[in-house]
XYZ file of C-alpha atoms in Angstrom:
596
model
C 61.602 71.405 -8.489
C 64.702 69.287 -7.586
C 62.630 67.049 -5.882
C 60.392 65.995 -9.433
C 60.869 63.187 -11.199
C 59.340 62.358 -14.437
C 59.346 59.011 -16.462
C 57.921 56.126 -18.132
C 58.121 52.426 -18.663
C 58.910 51.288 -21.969
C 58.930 47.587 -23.425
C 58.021 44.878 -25.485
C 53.969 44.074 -25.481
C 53.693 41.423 -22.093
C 56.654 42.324 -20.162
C 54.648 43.134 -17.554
C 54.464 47.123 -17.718
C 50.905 47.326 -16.732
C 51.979 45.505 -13.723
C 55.146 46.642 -12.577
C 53.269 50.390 -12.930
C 50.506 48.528 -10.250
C 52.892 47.675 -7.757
C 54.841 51.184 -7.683
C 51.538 52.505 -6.921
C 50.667 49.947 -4.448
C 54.478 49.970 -2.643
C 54.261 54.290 -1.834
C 50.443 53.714 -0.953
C 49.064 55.653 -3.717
C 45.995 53.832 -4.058
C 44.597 52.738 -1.239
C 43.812 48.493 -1.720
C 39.880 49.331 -1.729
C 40.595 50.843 -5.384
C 43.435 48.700 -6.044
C 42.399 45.806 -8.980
C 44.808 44.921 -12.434
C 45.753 46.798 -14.717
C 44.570 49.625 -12.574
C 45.885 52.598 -14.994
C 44.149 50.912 -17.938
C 40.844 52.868 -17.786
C 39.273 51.059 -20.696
C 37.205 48.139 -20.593
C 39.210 47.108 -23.933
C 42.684 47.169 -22.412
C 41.784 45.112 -19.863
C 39.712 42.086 -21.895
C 42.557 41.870 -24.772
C 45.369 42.607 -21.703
C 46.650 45.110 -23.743
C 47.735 49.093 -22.925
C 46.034 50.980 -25.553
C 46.838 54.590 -24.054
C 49.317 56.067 -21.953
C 48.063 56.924 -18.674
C 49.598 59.776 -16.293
C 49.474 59.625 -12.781
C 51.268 61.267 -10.076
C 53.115 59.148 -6.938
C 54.318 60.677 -4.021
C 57.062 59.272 -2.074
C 59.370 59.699 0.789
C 63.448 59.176 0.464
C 66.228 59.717 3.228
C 63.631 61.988 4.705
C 62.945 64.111 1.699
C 59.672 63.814 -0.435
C 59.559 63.327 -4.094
C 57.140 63.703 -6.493
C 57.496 60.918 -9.272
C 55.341 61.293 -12.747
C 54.482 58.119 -13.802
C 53.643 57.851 -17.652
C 52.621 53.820 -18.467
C 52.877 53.447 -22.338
C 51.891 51.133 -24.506
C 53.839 48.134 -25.996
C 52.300 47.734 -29.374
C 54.046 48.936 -32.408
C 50.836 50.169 -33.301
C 50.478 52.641 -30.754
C 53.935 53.770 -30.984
C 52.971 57.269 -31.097
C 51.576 57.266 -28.079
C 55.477 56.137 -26.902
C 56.810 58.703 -28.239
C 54.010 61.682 -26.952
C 54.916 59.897 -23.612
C 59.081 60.153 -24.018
C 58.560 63.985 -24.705
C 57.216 64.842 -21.511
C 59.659 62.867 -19.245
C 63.248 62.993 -18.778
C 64.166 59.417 -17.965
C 62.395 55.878 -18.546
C 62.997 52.407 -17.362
C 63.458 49.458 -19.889
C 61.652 46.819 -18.610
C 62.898 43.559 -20.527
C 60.952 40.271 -19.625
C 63.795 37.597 -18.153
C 61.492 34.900 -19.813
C 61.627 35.933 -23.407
C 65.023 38.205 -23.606
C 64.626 41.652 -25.933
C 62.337 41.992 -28.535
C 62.164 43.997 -31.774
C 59.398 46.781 -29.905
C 61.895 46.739 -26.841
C 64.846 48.016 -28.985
C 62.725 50.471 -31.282
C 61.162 51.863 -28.392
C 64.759 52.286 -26.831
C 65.983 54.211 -29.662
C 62.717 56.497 -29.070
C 64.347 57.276 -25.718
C 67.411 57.667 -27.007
C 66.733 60.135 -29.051
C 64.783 62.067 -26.539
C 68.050 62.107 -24.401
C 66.794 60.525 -21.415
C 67.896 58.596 -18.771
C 67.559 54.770 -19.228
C 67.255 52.302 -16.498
C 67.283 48.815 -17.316
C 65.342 46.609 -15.384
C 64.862 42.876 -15.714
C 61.449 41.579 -15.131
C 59.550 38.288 -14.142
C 62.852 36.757 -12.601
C 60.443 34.552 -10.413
C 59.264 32.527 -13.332
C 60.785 29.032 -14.087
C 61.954 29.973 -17.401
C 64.344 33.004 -16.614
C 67.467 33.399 -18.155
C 69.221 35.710 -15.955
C 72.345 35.803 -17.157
C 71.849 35.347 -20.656
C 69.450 38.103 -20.392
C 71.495 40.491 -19.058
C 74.382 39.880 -21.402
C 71.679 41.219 -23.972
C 70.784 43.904 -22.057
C 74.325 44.963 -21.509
C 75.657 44.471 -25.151
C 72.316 46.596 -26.236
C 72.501 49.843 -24.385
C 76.078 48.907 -22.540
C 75.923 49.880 -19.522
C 77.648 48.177 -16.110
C 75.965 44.533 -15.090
C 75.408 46.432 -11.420
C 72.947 49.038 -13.221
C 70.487 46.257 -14.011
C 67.990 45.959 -11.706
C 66.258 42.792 -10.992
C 62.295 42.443 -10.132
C 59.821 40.903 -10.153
C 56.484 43.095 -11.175
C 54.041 40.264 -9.838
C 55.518 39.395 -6.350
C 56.627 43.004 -5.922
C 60.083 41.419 -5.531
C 62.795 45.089 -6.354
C 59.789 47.010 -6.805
C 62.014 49.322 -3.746
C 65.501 49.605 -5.667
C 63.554 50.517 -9.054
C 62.278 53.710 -6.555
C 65.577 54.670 -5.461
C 66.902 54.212 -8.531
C 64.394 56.701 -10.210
C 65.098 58.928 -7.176
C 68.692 58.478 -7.991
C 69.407 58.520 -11.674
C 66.844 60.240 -13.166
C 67.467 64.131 -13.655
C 65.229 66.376 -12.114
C 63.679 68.616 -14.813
C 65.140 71.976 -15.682
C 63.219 75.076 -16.604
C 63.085 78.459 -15.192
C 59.859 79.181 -12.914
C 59.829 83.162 -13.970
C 60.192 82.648 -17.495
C 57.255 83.189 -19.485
C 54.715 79.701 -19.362
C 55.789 77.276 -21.584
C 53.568 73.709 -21.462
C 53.510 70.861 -23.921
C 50.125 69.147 -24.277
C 50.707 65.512 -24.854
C 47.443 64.167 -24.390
C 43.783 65.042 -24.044
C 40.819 63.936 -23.729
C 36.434 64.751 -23.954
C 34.276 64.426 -20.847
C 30.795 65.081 -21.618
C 30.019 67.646 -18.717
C 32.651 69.251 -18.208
C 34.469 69.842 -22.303
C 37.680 68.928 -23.622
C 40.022 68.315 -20.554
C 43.567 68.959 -21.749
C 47.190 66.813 -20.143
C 50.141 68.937 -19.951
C 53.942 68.970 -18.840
C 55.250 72.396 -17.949
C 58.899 73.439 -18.881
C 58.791 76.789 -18.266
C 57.027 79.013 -15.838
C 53.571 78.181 -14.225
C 50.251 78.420 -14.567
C 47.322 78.907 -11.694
C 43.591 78.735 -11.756
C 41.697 81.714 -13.258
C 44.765 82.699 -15.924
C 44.434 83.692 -19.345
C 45.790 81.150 -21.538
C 46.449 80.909 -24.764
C 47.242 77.975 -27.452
C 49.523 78.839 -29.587
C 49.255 77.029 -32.681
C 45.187 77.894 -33.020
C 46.232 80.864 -31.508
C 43.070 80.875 -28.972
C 42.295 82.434 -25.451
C 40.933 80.679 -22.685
C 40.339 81.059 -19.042
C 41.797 78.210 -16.538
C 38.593 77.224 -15.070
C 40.300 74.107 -13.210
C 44.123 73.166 -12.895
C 45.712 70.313 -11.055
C 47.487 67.322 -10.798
C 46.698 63.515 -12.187
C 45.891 61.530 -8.770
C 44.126 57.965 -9.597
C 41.177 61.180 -10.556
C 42.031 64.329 -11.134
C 43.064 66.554 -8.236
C 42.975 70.309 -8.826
C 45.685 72.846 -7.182
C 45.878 75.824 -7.097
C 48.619 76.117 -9.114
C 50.801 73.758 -11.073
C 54.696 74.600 -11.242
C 57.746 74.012 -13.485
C 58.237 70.562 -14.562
C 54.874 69.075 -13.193
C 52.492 66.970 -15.287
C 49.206 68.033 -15.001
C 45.536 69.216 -16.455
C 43.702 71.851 -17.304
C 39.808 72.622 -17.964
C 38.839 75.780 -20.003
C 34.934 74.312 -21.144
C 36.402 74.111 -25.030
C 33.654 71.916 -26.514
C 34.894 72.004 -30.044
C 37.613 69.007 -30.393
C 39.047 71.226 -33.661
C 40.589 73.318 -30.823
C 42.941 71.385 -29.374
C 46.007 69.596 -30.713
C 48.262 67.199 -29.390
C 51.913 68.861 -29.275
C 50.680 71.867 -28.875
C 51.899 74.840 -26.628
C 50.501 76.524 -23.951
C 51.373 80.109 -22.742
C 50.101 82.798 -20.526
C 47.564 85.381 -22.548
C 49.462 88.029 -20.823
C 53.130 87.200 -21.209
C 52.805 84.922 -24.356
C 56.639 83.037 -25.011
C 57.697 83.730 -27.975
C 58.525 80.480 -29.024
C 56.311 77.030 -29.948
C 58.127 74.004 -28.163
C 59.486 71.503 -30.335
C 57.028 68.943 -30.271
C 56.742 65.747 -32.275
C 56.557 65.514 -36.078
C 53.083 64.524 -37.379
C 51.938 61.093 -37.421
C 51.955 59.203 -40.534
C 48.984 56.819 -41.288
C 49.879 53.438 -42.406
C 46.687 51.617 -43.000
C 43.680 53.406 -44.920
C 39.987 52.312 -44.450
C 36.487 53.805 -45.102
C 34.010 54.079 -42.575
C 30.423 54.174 -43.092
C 27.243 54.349 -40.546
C 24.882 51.349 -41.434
C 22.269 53.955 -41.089
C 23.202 57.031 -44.191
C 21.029 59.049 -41.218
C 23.828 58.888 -38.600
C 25.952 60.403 -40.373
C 25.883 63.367 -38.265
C 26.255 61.608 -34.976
C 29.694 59.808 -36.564
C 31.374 63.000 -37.139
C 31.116 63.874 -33.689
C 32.047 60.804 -32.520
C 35.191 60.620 -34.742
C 36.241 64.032 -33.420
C 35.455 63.190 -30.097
C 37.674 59.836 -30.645
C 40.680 62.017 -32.649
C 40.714 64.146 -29.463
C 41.483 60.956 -27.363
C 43.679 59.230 -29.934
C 45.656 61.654 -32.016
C 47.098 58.977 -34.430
C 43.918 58.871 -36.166
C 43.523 60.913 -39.056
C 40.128 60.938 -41.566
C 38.642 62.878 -44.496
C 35.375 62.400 -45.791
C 34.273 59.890 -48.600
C 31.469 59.299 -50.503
C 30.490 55.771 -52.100
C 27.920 54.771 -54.298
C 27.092 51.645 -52.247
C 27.335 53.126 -48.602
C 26.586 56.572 -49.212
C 28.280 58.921 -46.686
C 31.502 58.227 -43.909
C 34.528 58.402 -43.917
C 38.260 57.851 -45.046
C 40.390 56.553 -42.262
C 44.277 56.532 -41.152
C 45.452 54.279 -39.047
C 48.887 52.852 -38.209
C 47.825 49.296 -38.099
C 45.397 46.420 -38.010
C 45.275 46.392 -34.719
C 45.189 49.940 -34.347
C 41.649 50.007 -36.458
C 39.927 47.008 -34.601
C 40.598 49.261 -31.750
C 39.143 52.173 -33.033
C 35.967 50.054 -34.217
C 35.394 48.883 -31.206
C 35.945 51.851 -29.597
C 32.907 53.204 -32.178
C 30.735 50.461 -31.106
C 31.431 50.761 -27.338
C 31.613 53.907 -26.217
C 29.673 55.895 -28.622
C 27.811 53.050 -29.682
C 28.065 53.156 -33.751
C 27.601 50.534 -35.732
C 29.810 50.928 -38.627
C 30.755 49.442 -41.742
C 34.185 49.069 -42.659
C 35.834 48.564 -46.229
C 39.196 46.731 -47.296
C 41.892 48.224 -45.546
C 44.954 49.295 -48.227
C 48.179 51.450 -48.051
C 48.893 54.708 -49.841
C 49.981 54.252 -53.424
C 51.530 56.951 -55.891
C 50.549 57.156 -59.193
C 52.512 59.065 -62.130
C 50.000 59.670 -65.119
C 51.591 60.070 -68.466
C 51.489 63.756 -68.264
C 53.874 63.677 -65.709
C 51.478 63.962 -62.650
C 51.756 62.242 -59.477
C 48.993 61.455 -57.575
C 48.584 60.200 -54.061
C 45.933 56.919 -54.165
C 44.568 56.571 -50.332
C 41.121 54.767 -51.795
C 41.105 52.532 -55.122
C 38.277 55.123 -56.577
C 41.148 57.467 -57.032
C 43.188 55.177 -59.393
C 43.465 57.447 -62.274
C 42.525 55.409 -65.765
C 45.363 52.645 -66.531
C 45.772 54.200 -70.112
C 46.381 57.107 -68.824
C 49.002 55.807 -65.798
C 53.114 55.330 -66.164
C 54.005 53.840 -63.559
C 52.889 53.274 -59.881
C 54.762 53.013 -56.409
C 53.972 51.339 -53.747
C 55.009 52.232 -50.133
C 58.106 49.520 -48.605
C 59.026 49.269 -45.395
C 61.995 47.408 -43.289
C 61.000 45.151 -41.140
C 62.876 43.520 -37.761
C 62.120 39.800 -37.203
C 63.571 38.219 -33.778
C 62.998 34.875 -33.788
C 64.572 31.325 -32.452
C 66.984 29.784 -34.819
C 64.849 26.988 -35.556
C 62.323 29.046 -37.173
C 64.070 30.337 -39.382
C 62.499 28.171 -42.440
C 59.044 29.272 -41.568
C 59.717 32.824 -41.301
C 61.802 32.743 -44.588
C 58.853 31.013 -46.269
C 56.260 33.569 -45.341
C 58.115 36.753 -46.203
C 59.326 35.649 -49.890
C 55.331 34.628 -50.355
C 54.986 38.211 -49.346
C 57.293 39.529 -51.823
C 59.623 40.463 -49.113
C 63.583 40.489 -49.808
C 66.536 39.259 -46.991
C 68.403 42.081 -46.473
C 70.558 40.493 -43.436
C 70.419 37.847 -40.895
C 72.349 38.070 -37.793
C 73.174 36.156 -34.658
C 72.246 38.135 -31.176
C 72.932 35.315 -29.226
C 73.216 31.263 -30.165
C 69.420 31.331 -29.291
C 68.109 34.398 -31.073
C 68.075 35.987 -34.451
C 67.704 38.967 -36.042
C 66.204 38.427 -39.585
C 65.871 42.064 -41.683
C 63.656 42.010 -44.839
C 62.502 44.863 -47.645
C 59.059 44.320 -47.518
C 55.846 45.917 -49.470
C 53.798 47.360 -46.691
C 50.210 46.105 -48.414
C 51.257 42.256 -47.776
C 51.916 43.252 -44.146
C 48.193 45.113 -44.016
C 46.418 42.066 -43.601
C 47.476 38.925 -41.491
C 51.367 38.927 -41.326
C 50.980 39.558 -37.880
C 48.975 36.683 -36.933
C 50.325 34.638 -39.430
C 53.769 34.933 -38.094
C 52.913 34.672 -34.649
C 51.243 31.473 -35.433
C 54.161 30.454 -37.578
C 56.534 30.321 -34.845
C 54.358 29.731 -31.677
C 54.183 32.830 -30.724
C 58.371 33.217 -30.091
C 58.852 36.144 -33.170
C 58.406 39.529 -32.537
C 58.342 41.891 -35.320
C 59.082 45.943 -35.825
C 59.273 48.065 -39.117
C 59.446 51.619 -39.981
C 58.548 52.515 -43.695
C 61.370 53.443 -46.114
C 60.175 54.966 -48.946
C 58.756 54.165 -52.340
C 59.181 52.074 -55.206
C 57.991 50.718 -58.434
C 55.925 48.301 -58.476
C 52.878 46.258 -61.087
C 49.533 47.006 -58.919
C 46.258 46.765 -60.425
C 42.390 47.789 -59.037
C 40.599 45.158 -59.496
C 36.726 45.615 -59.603
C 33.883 43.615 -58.189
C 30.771 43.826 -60.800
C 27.690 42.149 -59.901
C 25.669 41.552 -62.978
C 27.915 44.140 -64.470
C 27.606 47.333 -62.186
C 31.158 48.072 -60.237
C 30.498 47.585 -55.835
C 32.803 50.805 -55.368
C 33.530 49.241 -51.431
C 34.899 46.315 -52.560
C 37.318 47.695 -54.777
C 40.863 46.585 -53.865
C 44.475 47.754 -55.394
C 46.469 44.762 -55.059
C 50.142 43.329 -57.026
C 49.034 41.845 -60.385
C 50.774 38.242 -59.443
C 48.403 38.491 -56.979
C 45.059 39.773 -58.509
C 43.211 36.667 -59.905
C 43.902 34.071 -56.868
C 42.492 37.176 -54.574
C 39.789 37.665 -57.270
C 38.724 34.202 -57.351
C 38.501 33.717 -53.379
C 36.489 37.042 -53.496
C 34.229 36.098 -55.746
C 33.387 32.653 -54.219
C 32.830 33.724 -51.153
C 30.471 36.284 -52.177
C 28.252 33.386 -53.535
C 28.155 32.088 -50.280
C 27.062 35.323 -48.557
C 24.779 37.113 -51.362
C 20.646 36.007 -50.939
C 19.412 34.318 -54.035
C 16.990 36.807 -55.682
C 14.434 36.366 -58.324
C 17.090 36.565 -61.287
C 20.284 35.146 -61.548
C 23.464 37.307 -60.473
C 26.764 37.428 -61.831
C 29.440 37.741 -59.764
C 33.048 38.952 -61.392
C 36.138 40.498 -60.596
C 37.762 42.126 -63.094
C 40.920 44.498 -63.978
C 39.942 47.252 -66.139
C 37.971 45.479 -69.083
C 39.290 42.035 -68.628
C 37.022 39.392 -65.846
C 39.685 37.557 -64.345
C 36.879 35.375 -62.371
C 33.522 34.861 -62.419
C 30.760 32.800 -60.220
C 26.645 33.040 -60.963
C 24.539 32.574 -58.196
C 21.090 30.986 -60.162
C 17.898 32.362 -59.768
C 14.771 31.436 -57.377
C 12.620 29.493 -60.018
C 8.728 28.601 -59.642
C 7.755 25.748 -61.305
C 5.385 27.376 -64.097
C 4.569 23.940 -65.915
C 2.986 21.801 -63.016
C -0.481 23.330 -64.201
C 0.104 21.230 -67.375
C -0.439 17.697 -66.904
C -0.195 16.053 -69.791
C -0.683 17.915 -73.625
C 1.350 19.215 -76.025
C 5.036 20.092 -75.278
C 4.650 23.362 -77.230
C 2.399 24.407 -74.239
C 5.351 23.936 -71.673
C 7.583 25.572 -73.830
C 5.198 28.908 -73.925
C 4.982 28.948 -70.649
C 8.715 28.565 -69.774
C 10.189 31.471 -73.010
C 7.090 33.154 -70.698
C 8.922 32.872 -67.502
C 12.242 33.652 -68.917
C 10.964 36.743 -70.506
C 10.361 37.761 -66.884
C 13.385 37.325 -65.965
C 15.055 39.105 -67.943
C 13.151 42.137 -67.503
C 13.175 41.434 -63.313
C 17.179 41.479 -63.897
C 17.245 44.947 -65.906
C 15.394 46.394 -63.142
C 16.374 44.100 -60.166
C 19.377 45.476 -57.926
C 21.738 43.681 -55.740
C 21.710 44.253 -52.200
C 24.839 43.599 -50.757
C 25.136 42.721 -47.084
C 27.018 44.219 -44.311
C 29.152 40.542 -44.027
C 30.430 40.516 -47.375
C 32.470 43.875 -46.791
C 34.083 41.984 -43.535
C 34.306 38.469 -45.348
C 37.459 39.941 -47.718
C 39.031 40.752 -44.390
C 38.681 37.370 -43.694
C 39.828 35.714 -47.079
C 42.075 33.196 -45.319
C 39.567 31.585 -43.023
């Protein structure tokens, strides 16, 4: 056991994780250069078009020091504050993890929340500097940041270069070195936290532990202890570039297990697993539940695959566990679902992810935060979806969900940034000097404004030299209003939106123009409002197809056009009582894309 080492690489989306975690496994030969491409732990076709780590990947490295061999667990996490969850599933299973910080760009807001993570987890940090072979590296400077962040000595930074493979050697000695080998007691009772898991069609749920106490071998009788479920150990092992069953996996080893569980319900991430026989008595300490940020319904186009989604979703809950959904019913989609997510980026994922490996084509509403409502009789009610917006008579006040967000940025754009967050309601909370080249900006901020395109928008703002980080904290009062979409007077449930009243009728107006553009002209003409509670705040009428009735008439009596036409109109009028609206699947994405 003295001679395991587990960890992970933390940092900033870009620093060059995905990379550095390549060479390690190309320097101590652990995948031979046949199999050896990019990216190589990123599994998904996803992570490697957008360049992006989506998951954290496990694999296991063997390698030789003064004539001893070690066993190094490699966990490669993500860098988006999206997927921070899967950070901090990774952190709990390792006992050190090396800060990679790109020499380029300095330390970023993701780089220092993902530090605390570690911190808090009580591991070993090594800092290591990255991309010093690029023209614009600021060593020094760099390191000054480094060392006034965690403060450690200027000798413990380690320099490298991920792409050359230039200190890709001292990093390995210094995990060898530094980190702590993990402690546990191989007789106790089993003890193993599941941090991950994930479906394979032929063979069940396949299920990615670390063990702290005890171990377990091939044909045991385990048991989960929070379902409270037996199962034999049909296959155990370790995480090779594959999976590579053993016999037996020890104390402090990552590895998997396969007991055929088909249904996903079964199996939960922070978990524990014990021995049937010789249960522990205690759950491990895991990781608090995830909180959703971002609420959105799904719907099949098809009301018939309904079915087919729900496996899918758990099948893609299993995978991801910072996805959370109920079920939902609307009058314009029919059956899906209500989903959590903890960001935008975190739900184009999991659409894609629909569309691609499951292949569902899905329908996805306005995206919105999680409001609380206090009715008048004192109640307070949670609001996920806008059709759960108790009657504004009846409602005192309503909060809305703030967060504090981390903007580090180059002095000179400053203005910009200041611009965009006060348009977003945001309040300056602090601004502080890192360095004479970088700032630290802190705003209050509703989370609904960030929902949409703050990311992007800031990015764009400042060419790409911000980086942002928030964590919610807490609720407060605040004016928000549904607003309604009516066509010709019946309410489009999906397109519902709760949104600041400041706000409401610009929103409203864009809304409703744009659904002119998308709607088909039908027989009758449709009107086209928004409106808060009784009162239209905006309205556009998309005219009807006419045929010319009177071209029959050449010549005679006016009177004879006129019949003809108080005919036609007649029609109309009766077409439109009857007549309903269909509503395309692009004018649910265009109010995603109100900006454009």
């Amino acid at each position: 056991m003295k001679n395991i080492r587990n960890f992970c690489i933390i940092a900033h989306i870009d620093h060059g994780k995905s990379t550095l975690a390549d060479r390690l496994l190309e320097v101590t030969h652990t995948i031979s250069e046949r199999d050896m491409q990019a990216q190589v732990l990123d599994d998904m076709d996803l992570e490697r078009e957008k360049g992006i780590t989506i998951k954290s990947h496990a694999i296991q490295i063997n390698y030789a020091y003064n004539n001893e061999d070690y066993i190094l667990n490699l966990i490669d996490t993500p860098g988006h504050v999206d997927f921070s969850y899967e950070v901090s599933r990774a952190l709990a299973a390792c006992e050190g993890a090396l800060l990679l910080v790109d020499a380029t760009q300095g330390i970023q807001a993701q780089t220092i929340s993902n530090l605390y993570l570690a911190i808090e987890n009580d591991l070993e940090i090594i800092p290591v500097l990255n991309k010093i072979d690029m023209d614009g590296a600021m060593i020094e400077e760099v390191k000054d940041q480094i060392i006034e962040l965690i403060g450690c000595k200027p000798e413990e930074i380690l320099l490298a270069s991920a792409r050359t493979g230039v200190g890709v050697e001292e990093i390995l000695h210094a995990i060898v070195q530094r980190i702590p080998p993990p402690k546990g007691n191989p007789d106790a009772p089993l003890q193993a936290l599941i941090f991950d898991s994930v479906f394979n069609s032929f063979r069940g749920i396949i299920v990615y532990y670390r063990i702290l106490n005890g171990s377990i071998k091939k044909g045991d009788k385990v048991k989960f202890v929070s379902t409270e479920l037996e199962y034999e150990a049909d296959e155990v092992g370790v995480l090779k570039l594959g999976l590579e069953p053993k016999n037996e996996v020890k104390t402090g080893d990552v590895g998997y297990i396969i007991t055929g569980i088909k249904n996903a319900k079964e199996v939960r991430v922070g978990d524990t697993i014990t021995l049937a026989s010789n249960p522990s008595p205690q759950m491990i300490q895991g990781f608090e539940e995830v909180k959703p940020m971002v609420f959105a319904g799904i719907f099949p186009v098809n009301t018939d695959d309904f079915e087919e989604l729900r496996d899918c979703m758990d099948k893609l809950q299993l995978n991801d566990a910072s996805l959370t959904y109920e079920l939902e019913t609307s009058q314009a989609l029919g059956f899906g679902f209500r989903c959590g997510f903890l960001g935008m980026l975190h739900m184009e994922i999991i659409q894609e992810r629909l569309e691609r490996e499951f292949n569902q084509t899905v329908i996805t509403t306005v995206p919105n935060v999680s409001f609380i409502a206090y009715t008048t009789k004192g109640e307070k009610i949670i609001v996920n979806n806008p059709t759960e917006m108790p009657d504004p008579v009846r409602t005192e006040k309503i909060e809305e969900p703030f967060i504090k967000a981390q903007i580090i940025t180059k002095p000179e754009y400053i203005g910009n940034i200041m611009t965009l967050c006060l348009g977003k309601r945001g309040i300056l909370t602090n601004q502080s000097y890192l360095t004479t080249t970088r700032v630290e900006l802190m705003f209050e901020m509703p989370l609904t404004e960030i929902v949409f395109d703050f990311y992007d928008k800031l990015k764009s703002q400042t060419r790409g030299y911000a980086s942002f980080d928030y964590h919610p904290i807490g609720y407060r009062d605040s004016d928000i209003a549904k607003m309604d979409i009516l066509l010709n007077g019946d309410k489009v449930d999906a397109l519902s939106a709760l949104i600041h009243r400041s706000r409401a009728q610009d929103f409203g107006r864009k809304l409703c123009e744009k659904l002119k553009e998308l709607l088909p002209r039908q027989q009758f003409q449709i009107a086209i409002q928004a409106a808060i509670g009784a009162k239209v705040i905006a309205r556009e009428t998309i005219s009807a197809l006419r045929k010319d009735v009177t071209a029959k008439c050449y010549g005679g009596d006016i009177s004879r056009k006129r019949k003809l036409l108080e005919k036609q109109k007649e029609g109309k009028k009766r077409m439109r009582q009857i007549g309903n609206v269909e509503v395309p699947q692009e004018a649910f994405l265009a109010v995603l894309k109100l900006d454009e």
